[in-house]
Each structure stands twice: as structure tokens, then as C-alpha cells.
């Protein structure tokens, strides 16, 4: 099967490689000419201009978008709407907000262009292990792209599926990432308790033990073990943890749906705190304890 890949960041490039290995023909575009040149050497057909897309693929065409969510995806969809033809199909595999996906599908439908939203998980390991794919859209469009999904997934019959109408793919991936926040936070808290204890166990050893038969075994635990093996105290890292938006969206949905999500809330707030060099909230707490109880405070350097 042939399709176009728009966006050759790390994941987009690796997905292209997996598709090429699976025998698919891929026309690739990126704003970086170097990224296009690199993937051409691996067998893809390079495009330096999206206007060339209709010439690179036979109709009906399939185009997979792997660019950052938000403005970049919006601009790419608008550009594709101008160059594609009725019957062509666009798949957004980025971490878009599901409501944006519903709106973009309607925008493309007006031009006769089909749309699927695909939540993609697998990170840097997807090239070798395959990607988890949650696909939203019409059944006939999913069936049309089945060979692509089967190639990208860990196996043709597992690790991917049609999860509902347009928007369902990105909604599922949004909640998936919210769960990921909570799991990561639980591991982080547990390992800090272990490290602070009088036993100070070997955290890499515990990861190995827990990864075999334990009820808390997981891929995240295996990755924690890799990190501890490389740097037992994580001395080479700063505890600065960004968030890409999905946790916030999931938390907002929990409020709208009246579903309690205290673990996600705590995990997201911890990420916010990790990005503060000096917490004004903590200063207020210290000031209040000093005022009402005469408790000692730690003064800022030079104060």
C-alpha cells in the first residue's frame, strides 16, 4: 500500500521506517530538508513541497499526519484540504484534542475528504516493538487502512483497534496518557520512599524483581530499571517534568463528566511544582507559620 507521511520527527520517521520495512511505499514530507533527505536514503520518496503530493501518490490517496498538536496540525490540515481531492483520506496520528479532530473531520468532509484520528503510543521503542493504535472514524475507512495499521502495530491481530466514531481515537489516547501520569507518579513516590529509608535498597534490583511475577510489573517499571542501571541516583537529571496537554484535557473531562480523578490531579500538580525553581506557595506557608506560631523560617540567600 502507498501513503504519505507528513512530519518526520522521531516518531514520524520511525513509523515511516516500519512501514517501509513492511513493504509499503511512503512519500515523506517535513519542513526540514535534511529529514526528508535522510528518509529518502532508506527508501521513501521525498517531497519538498506539499503541493507535489497529488503527483507522488495515485488517487484515492492516504495521508498520515505526525506533527505537533495545535497550530502545526491545524495548518497541515488546511494545507491538505487545498491539495487533496474527494475520496482521499487523512489520518491524524498526533496527540490532538479529540474535539479538534471532530471539527477537522467536518472541515475535510465538506471537501469530500475522509478522516481518521489515531491515538499512537509506543514512543522511541515503536520502531522495533510496534505501536499501540487507537483508531476513530468510519468502519469503511478503517478497513481501507487496515494493512497500514497491521504493519505499525506489534502484530497484525493485536495492539490496535477501531475504538469508535471520529474523535474516539484521540479521546482514548488522551485518557491513556492521563493513566500514564498516575502510574508514573506512583512509581516515583514509591522509589523515593525506598531511597530515603534506612535500608536504601538497590532500586535497579527491585525493578528486576518486581518485573517478574509482581502485581506492579509493567513496561514503565522496566524503563525505570534501565534508568537506575545507567544512573542509580539519577544525578544527571533535574526534576523538571513538562506536560504535553493530555493530562490537563483528561482532568477537564473528568470534571465535565462528574468522575473523580484524584490520582491524575495529584500527578499533574506535581508536574507543575517540578517546574518551579522557587515556590511562592511554599513561601506563603512559611510566612503564615511564622506569623501565627512564631515558627522559624529559612531565609533566602542574601536576605
CSV table of N, CA and C in Angstrom, one decimal, residues 18 119 121 125-126 128-135 146-163:
chain,number,residue,atom,x,y,z
A,18,UNK,N,9.2,1.7,9.7
A,18,UNK,CA,8.5,0.5,10.0
A,18,UNK,C,7.6,0.2,8.8
A,119,UNK,N,-4.9,7.5,17.9
A,119,UNK,CA,-4.0,7.7,19.0
A,119,UNK,C,-2.9,6.7,18.9
A,121,UNK,N,0.7,5.2,20.6
A,121,UNK,CA,1.5,5.0,21.8
A,121,UNK,C,2.7,4.0,21.4
A,125,UNK,N,10.4,3.2,21.2
A,125,UNK,CA,10.5,1.8,21.1
A,125,UNK,C,9.6,1.2,20.0
A,126,UNK,N,8.8,2.1,19.4
A,126,UNK,CA,7.8,1.6,18.5
A,126,UNK,C,8.4,1.0,17.2
A,128,UNK,N,10.9,-1.0,16.7
A,128,UNK,CA,11.1,-2.4,16.8
A,128,UNK,C,10.0,-3.2,17.4
A,129,UNK,N,9.3,-2.6,18.4
A,129,UNK,CA,8.2,-3.3,19.1
A,129,UNK,C,6.8,-3.1,18.5
A,130,UNK,N,6.6,-2.1,17.7
A,130,UNK,CA,5.3,-1.8,17.2
A,130,UNK,C,4.6,-0.7,18.0
A,131,UNK,N,3.6,-0.2,17.4
A,131,UNK,CA,2.9,0.9,18.1
A,131,UNK,C,1.4,0.5,18.5
A,132,UNK,N,1.0,0.9,19.6
A,132,UNK,CA,-0.4,0.7,20.1
A,132,UNK,C,-1.2,1.8,19.4
A,133,UNK,N,-2.2,1.4,18.7
A,133,UNK,CA,-3.0,2.3,17.8
A,133,UNK,C,-4.5,2.2,18.2
A,134,UNK,N,-5.1,3.4,18.5
A,134,UNK,CA,-6.5,3.5,18.9
A,134,UNK,C,-7.1,4.4,17.8
A,135,UNK,N,-8.0,3.8,16.9
A,135,UNK,CA,-8.4,4.5,15.7
A,135,UNK,C,-9.9,4.9,15.8
A,146,UNK,N,-6.5,-0.8,6.9
A,146,UNK,CA,-6.1,-2.0,7.8
A,146,UNK,C,-4.7,-2.5,7.5
A,147,UNK,N,-4.2,-2.6,6.3
A,147,UNK,CA,-2.8,-3.0,6.1
A,147,UNK,C,-1.8,-2.2,6.7
A,148,UNK,N,-2.0,-0.9,6.8
A,148,UNK,CA,-1.1,0.1,7.4
A,148,UNK,C,-1.1,-0.1,8.9
A,149,UNK,N,-2.3,-0.2,9.5
A,149,UNK,CA,-2.4,-0.4,11.0
A,149,UNK,C,-1.8,-1.7,11.4
A,150,UNK,N,-2.0,-2.8,10.6
A,150,UNK,CA,-1.4,-4.1,10.9
A,150,UNK,C,0.1,-4.1,10.9
A,151,UNK,N,0.7,-3.2,10.0
A,151,UNK,CA,2.1,-3.1,9.9
A,151,UNK,C,2.7,-2.3,11.1
A,152,UNK,N,2.0,-1.3,11.4
A,152,UNK,CA,2.5,-0.4,12.5
A,152,UNK,C,2.4,-1.0,13.9
A,153,UNK,N,1.3,-1.9,14.0
A,153,UNK,CA,1.0,-2.5,15.4
A,153,UNK,C,2.1,-3.5,15.7
A,154,UNK,N,2.1,-4.0,17.0
A,154,UNK,CA,3.0,-5.0,17.4
A,154,UNK,C,2.8,-6.3,16.6
A,155,UNK,N,1.6,-6.6,16.2
A,155,UNK,CA,1.3,-7.8,15.4
A,155,UNK,C,0.0,-7.4,14.6
A,156,UNK,N,-0.3,-8.1,13.5
A,156,UNK,CA,-1.5,-7.7,12.7
A,156,UNK,C,-2.8,-7.9,13.5
A,157,UNK,N,-2.8,-8.8,14.5
A,157,UNK,CA,-4.0,-9.2,15.2
A,157,UNK,C,-4.0,-8.6,16.6
A,158,UNK,N,-3.1,-7.8,17.0
A,158,UNK,CA,-3.1,-7.3,18.4
A,158,UNK,C,-2.4,-5.9,18.5
A,159,UNK,N,-2.8,-5.2,19.5
A,159,UNK,CA,-2.1,-3.9,19.7
A,159,UNK,C,-2.8,-2.7,19.0
A,160,UNK,N,-3.9,-3.0,18.2
A,160,UNK,CA,-4.5,-1.9,17.5
A,160,UNK,C,-6.0,-2.3,17.4
A,161,UNK,N,-6.8,-1.2,17.2
A,161,UNK,CA,-8.3,-1.5,17.0
A,161,UNK,C,-9.0,-0.3,16.7
A,162,UNK,N,-10.2,-0.5,16.1
A,162,UNK,CA,-11.2,0.6,15.8
A,162,UNK,C,-12.0,0.8,17.1
A,163,UNK,N,-11.9,2.0,17.7
A,163,UNK,CA,-12.5,2.2,19.0
A,163,UNK,C,-13.7,3.1,19.0
